[in-house]
mmCIF file with all atom_site columns, C-alpha atoms in Angstrom:
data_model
loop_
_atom_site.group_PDB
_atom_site.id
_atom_site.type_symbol
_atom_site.label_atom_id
_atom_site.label_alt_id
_atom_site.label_comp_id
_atom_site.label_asym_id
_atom_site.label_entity_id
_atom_site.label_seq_id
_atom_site.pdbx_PDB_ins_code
_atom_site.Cartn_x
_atom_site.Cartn_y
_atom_site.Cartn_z
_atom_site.occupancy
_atom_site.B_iso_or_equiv
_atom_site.pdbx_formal_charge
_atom_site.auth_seq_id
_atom_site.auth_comp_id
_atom_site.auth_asym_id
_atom_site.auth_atom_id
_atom_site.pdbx_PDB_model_num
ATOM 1   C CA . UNK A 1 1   ? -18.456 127.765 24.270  1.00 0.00 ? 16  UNK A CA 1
ATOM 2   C CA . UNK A 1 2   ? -19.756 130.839 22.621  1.00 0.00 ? 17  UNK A CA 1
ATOM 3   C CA . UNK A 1 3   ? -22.898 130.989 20.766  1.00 0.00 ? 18  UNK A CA 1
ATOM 4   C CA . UNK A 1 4   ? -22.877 130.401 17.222  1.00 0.00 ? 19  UNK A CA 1
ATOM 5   C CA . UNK A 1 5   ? -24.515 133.253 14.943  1.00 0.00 ? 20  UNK A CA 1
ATOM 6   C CA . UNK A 1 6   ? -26.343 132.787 11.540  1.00 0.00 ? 21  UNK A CA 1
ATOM 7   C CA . UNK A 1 7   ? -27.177 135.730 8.884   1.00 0.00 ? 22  UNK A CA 1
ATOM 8   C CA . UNK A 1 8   ? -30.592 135.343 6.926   1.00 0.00 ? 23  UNK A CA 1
ATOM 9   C CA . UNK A 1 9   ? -30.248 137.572 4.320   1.00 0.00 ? 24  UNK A CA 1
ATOM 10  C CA . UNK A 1 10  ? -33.148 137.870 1.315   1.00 0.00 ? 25  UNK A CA 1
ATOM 11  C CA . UNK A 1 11  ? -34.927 140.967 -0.186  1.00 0.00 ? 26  UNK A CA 1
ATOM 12  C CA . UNK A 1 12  ? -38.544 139.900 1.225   1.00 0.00 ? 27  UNK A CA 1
ATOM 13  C CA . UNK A 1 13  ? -38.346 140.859 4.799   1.00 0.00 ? 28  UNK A CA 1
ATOM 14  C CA . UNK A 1 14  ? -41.537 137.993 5.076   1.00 0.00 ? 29  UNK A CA 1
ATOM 15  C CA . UNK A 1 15  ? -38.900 135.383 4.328   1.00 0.00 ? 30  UNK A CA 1
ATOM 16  C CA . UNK A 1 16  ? -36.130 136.628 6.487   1.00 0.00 ? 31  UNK A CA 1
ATOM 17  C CA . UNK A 1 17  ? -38.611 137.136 9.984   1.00 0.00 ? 32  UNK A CA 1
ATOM 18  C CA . UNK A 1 18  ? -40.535 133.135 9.219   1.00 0.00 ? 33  UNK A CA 1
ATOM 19  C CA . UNK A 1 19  ? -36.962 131.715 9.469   1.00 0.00 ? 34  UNK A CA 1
ATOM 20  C CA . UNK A 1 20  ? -35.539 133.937 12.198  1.00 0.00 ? 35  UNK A CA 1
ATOM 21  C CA . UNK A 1 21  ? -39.053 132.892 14.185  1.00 0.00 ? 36  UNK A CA 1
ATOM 22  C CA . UNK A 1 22  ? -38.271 129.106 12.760  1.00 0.00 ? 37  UNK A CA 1
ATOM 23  C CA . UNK A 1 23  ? -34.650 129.218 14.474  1.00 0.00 ? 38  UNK A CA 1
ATOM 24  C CA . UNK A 1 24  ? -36.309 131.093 17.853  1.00 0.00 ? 39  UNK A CA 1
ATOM 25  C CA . UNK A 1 25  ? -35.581 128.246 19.928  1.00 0.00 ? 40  UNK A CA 1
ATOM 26  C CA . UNK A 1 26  ? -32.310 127.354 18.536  1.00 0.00 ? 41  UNK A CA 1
ATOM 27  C CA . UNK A 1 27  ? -29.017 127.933 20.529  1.00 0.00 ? 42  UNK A CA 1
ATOM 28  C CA . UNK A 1 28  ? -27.886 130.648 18.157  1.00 0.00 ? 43  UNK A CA 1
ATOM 29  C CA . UNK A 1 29  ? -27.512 134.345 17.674  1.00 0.00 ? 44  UNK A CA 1
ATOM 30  C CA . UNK A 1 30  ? -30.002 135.258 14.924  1.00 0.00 ? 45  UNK A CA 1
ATOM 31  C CA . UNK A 1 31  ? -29.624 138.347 12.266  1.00 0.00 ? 46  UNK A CA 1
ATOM 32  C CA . UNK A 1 32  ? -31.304 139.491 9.120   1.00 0.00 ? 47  UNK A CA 1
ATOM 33  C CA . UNK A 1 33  ? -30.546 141.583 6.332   1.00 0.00 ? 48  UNK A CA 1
ATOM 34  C CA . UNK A 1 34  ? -33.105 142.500 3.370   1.00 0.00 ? 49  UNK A CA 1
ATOM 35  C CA . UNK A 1 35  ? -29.888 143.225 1.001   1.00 0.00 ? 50  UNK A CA 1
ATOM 36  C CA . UNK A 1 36  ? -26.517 141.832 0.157   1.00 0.00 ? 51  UNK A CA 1
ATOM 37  C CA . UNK A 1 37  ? -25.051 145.340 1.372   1.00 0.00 ? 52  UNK A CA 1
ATOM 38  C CA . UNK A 1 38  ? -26.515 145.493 4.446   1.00 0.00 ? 53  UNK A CA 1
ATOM 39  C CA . UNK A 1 39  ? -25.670 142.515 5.378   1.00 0.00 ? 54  UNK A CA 1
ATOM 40  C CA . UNK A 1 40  ? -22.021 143.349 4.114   1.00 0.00 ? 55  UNK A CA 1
ATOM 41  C CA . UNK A 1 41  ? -22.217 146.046 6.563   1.00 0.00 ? 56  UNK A CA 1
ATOM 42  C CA . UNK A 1 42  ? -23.443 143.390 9.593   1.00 0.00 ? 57  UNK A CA 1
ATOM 43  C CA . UNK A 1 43  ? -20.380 141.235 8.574   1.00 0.00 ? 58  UNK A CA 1
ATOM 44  C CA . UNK A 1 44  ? -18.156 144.145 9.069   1.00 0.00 ? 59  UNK A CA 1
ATOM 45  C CA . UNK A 1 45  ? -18.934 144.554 12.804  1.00 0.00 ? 60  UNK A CA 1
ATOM 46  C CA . UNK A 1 46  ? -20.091 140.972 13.982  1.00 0.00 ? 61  UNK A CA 1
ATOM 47  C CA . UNK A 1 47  ? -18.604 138.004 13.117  1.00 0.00 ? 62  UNK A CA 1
ATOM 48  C CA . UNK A 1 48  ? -20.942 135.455 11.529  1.00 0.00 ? 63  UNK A CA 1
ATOM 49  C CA . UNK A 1 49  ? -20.743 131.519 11.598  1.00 0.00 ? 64  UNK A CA 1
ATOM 50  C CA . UNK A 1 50  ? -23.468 130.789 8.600   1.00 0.00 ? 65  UNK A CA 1
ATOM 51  C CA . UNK A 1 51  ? -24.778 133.067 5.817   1.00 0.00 ? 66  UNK A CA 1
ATOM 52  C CA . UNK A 1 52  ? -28.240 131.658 4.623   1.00 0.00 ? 67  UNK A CA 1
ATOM 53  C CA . UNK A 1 53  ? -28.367 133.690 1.524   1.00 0.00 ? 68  UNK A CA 1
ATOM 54  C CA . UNK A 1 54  ? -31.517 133.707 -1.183  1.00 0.00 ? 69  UNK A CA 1
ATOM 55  C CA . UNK A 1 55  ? -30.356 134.144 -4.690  1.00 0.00 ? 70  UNK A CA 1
ATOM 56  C CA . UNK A 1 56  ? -32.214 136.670 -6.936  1.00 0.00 ? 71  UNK A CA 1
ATOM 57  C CA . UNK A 1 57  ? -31.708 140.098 -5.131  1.00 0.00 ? 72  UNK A CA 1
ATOM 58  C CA . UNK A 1 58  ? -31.542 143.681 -6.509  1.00 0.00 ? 73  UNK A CA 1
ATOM 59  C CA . UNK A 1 59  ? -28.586 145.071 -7.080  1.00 0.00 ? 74  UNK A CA 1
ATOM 60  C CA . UNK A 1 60  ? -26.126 141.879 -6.202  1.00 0.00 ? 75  UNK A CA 1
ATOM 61  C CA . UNK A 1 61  ? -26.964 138.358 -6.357  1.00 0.00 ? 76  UNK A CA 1
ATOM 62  C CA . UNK A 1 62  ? -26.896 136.239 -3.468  1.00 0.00 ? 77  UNK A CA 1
ATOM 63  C CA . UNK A 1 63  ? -24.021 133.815 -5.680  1.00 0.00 ? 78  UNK A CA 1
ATOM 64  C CA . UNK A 1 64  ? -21.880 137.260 -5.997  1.00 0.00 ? 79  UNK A CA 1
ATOM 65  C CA . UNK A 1 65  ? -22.620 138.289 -2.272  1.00 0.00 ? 80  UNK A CA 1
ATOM 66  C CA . UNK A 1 66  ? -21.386 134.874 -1.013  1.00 0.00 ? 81  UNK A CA 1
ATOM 67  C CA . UNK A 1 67  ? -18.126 135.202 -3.475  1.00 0.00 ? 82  UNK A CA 1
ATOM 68  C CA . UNK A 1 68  ? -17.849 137.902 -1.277  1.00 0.00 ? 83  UNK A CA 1
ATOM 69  C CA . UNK A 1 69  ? -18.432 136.452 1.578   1.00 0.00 ? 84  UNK A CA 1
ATOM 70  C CA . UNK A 1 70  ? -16.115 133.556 0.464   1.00 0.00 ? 85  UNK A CA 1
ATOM 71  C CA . UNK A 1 71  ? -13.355 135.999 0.238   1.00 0.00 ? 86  UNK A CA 1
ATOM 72  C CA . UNK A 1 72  ? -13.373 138.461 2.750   1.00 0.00 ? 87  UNK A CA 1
ATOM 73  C CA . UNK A 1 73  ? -15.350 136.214 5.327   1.00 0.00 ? 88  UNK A CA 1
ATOM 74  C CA . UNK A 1 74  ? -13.342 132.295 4.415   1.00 0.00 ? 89  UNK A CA 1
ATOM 75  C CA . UNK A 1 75  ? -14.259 130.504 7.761   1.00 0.00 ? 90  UNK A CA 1
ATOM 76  C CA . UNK A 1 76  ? -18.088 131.852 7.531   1.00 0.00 ? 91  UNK A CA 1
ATOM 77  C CA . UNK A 1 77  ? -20.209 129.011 6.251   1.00 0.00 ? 92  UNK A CA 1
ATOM 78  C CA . UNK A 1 78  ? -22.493 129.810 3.241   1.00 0.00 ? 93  UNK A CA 1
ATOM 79  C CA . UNK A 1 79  ? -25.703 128.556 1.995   1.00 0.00 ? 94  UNK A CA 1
ATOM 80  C CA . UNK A 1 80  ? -27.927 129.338 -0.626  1.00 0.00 ? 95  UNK A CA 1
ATOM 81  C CA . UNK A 1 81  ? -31.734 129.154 -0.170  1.00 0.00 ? 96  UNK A CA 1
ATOM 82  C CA . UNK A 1 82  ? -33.770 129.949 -3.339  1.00 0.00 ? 97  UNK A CA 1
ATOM 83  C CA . UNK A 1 83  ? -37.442 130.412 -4.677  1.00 0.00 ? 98  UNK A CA 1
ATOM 84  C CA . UNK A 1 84  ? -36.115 130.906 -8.702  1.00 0.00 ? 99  UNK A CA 1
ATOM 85  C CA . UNK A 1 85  ? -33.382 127.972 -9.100  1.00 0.00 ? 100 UNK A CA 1
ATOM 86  C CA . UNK A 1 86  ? -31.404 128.502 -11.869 1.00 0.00 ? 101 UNK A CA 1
ATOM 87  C CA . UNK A 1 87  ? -28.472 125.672 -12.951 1.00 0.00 ? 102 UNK A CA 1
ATOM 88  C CA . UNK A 1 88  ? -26.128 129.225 -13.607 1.00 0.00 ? 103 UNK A CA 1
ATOM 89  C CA . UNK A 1 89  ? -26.471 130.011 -10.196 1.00 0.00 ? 104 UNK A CA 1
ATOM 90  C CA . UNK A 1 90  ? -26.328 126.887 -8.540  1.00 0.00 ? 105 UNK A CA 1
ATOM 91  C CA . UNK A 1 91  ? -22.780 126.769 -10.373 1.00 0.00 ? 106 UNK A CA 1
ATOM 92  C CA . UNK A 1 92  ? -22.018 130.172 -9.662  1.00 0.00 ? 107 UNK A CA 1
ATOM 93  C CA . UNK A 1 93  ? -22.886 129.974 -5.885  1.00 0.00 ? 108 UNK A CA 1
ATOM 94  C CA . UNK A 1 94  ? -21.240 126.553 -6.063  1.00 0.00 ? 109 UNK A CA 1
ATOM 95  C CA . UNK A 1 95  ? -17.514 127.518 -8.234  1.00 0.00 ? 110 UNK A CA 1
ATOM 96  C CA . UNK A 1 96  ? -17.336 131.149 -6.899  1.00 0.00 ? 111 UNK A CA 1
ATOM 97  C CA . UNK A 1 97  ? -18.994 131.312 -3.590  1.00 0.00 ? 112 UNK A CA 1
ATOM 98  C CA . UNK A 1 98  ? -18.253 127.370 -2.540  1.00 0.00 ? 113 UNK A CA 1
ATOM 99  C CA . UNK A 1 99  ? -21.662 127.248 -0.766  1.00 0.00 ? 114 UNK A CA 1
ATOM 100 C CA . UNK A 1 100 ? -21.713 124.338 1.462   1.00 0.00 ? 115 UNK A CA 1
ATOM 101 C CA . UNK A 1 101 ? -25.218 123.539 0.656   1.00 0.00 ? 116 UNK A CA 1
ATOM 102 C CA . UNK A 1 102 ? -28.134 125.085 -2.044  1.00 0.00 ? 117 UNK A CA 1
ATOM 103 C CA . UNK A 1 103 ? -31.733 124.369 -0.940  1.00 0.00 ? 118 UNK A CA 1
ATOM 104 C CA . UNK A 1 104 ? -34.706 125.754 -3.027  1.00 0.00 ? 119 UNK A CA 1
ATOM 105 C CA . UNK A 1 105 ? -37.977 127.320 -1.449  1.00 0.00 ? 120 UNK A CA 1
ATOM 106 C CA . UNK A 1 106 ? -40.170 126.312 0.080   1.00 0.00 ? 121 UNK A CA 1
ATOM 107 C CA . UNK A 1 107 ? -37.486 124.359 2.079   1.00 0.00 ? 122 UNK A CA 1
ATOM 108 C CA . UNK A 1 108 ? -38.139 122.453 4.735   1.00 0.00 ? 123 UNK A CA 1
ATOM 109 C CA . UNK A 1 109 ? -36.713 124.341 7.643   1.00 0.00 ? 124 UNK A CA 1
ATOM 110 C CA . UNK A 1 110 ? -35.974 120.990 9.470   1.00 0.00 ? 125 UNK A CA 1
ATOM 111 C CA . UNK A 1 111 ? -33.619 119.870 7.138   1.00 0.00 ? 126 UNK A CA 1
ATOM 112 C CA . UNK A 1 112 ? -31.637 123.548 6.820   1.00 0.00 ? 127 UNK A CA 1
ATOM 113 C CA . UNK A 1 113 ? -31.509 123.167 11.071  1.00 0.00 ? 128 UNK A CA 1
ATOM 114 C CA . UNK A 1 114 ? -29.668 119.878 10.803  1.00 0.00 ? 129 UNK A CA 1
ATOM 115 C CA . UNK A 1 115 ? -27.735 121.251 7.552   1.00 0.00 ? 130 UNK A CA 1
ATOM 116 C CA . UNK A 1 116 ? -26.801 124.230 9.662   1.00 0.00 ? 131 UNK A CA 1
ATOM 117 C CA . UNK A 1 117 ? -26.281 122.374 13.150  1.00 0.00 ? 132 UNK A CA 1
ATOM 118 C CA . UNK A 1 118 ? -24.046 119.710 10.902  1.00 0.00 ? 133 UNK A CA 1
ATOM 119 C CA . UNK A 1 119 ? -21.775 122.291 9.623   1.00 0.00 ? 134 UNK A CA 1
ATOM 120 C CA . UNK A 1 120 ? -20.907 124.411 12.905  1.00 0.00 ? 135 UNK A CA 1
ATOM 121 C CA . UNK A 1 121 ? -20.229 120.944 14.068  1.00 0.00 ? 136 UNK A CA 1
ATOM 122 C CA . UNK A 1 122 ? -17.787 120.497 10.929  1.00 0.00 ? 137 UNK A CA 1
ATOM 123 C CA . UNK A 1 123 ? -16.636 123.990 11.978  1.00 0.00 ? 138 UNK A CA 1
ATOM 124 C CA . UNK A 1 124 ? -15.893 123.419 15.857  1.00 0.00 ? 139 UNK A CA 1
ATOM 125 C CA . UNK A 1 125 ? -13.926 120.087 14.817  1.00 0.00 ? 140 UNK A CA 1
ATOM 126 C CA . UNK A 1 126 ? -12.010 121.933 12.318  1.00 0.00 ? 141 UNK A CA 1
ATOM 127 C CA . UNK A 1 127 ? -10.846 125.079 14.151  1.00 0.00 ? 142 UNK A CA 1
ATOM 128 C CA . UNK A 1 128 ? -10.101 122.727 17.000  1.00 0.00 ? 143 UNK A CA 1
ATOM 129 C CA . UNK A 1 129 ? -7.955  120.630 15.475  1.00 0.00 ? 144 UNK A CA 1
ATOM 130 C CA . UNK A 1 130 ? -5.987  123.892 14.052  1.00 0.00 ? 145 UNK A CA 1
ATOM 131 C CA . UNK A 1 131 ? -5.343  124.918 17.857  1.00 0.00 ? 146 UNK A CA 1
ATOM 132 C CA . UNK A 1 132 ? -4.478  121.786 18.292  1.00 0.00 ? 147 UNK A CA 1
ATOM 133 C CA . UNK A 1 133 ? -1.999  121.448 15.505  1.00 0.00 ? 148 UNK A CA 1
ATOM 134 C CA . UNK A 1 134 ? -0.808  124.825 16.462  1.00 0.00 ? 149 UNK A CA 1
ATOM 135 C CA . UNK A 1 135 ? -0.197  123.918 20.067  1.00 0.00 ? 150 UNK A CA 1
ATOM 136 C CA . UNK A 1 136 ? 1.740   120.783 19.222  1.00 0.00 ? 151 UNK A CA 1
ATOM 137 C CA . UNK A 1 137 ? 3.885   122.925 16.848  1.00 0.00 ? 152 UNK A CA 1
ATOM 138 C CA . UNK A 1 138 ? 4.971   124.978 19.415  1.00 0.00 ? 153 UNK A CA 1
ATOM 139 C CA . UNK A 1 139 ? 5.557   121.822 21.816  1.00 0.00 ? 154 UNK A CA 1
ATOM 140 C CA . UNK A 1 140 ? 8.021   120.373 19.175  1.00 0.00 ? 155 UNK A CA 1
ATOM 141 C CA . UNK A 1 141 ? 9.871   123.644 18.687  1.00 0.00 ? 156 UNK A CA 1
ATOM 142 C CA . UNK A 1 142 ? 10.546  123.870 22.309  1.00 0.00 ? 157 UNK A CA 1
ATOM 143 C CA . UNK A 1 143 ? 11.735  119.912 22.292  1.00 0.00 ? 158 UNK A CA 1
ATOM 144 C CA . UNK A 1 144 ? 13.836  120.477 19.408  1.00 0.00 ? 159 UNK A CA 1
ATOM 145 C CA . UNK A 1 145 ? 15.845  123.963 20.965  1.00 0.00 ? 160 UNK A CA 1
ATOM 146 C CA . UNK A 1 146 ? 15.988  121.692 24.126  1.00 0.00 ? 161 UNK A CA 1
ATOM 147 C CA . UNK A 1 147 ? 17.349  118.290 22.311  1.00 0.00 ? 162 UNK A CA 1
ATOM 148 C CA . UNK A 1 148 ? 20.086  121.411 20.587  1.00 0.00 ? 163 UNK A CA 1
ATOM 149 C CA . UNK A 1 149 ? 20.961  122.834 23.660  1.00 0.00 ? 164 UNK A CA 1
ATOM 150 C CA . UNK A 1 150 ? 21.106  119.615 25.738  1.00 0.00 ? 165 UNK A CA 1
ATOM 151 C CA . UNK A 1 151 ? 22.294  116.500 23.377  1.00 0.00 ? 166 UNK A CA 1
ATOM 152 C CA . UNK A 1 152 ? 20.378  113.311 24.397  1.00 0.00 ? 167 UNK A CA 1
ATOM 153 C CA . UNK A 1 153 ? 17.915  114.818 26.620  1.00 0.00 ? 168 UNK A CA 1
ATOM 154 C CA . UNK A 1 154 ? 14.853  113.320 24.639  1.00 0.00 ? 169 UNK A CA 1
ATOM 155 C CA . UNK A 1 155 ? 16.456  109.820 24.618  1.00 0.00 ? 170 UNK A CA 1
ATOM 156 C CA . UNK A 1 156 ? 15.927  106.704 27.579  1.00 0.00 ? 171 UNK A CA 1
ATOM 157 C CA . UNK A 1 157 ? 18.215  104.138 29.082  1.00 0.00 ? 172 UNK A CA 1
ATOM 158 C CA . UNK A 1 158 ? 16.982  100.579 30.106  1.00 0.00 ? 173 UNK A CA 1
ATOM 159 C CA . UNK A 1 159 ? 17.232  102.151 33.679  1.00 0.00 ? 174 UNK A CA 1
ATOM 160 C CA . UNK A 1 160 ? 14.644  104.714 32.540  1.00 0.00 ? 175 UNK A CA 1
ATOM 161 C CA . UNK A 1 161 ? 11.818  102.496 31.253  1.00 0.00 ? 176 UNK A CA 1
ATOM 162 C CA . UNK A 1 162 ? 8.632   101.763 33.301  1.00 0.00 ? 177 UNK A CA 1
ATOM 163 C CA . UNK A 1 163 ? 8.520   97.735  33.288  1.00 0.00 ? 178 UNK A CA 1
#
């Protein structure tokens, strides 16, 4: 299995190096970004399981950065950590960026690792149960061009069965 990757992005590079040394010895591939464009420009050449995104940044908010995110980006996960909690932006990050979780600093960093390790897990189970839909798509095409092409090859006689 590949390793997952997370994207700490805030405008205090203090913020974004405590939780990239909080995550050290987690499993994952760890990458800041002190704005919402540079970390535009990180999504553009590495793909990114969870965005950890503070709110009040210059030039873009973190709830219009994650609408981005939302859009170009739909199977990254996005969260929303912020010092200045507003209820506009928790229903902006919420509506426009559906954030799967908003946590408010200080957070406690133990609770965004389970938060985070929950939601890859959400993740993992959903894209494999999209292969797996996938795969048994195929599976029934090919039995359906074989029952066309061969009439009553799908169906058993007593002299078939297993008893």
């Amino acid at each position: 299995m590949t390793k997952h990757t997370i994207l700490f992005v805030d405008d205090e590079p203090g913020v974004t190096q405590a939780l990239k040394r909080s995550f050290r010895n987690e499993p994952y591939e760890l990458h800041t970004a002190d704005s919402a464009a540079e970390a535009l420009e990180i999504l553009k050449h590495t793909e990114v399981d969870v965005v950890v995104s503070d709110e009040r940044m210059p030039h873009m908010a973190g709830s219009e950065f994650l609408t981005v995110v939302c859009e170009e980006y739909p199977r990254t996960i996005r969260i929303t950590l912020t010092g200045q909690a507003s209820l506009e932006a928790a229903i902006r990050a919420i509506n426009q960026g559906q954030i799967h979780r908003f946590f408010t600093k200080p957070c406690n960093v133990q609770e965004l690792k389970v938060t985070i390790r929950q939601a890859l897990i959400q993740k993992d189970l959903a894209m494999q149960t999209h292969r797996l839909l996938q795969q048994y798509r195929r599976k029934a095409a090919i039995l359906e061009e074989l029952v066309a092409r061969i009439p009553g090859i799908s169906e058993m006689t007593d002299e078939d069965s297993f008893e």
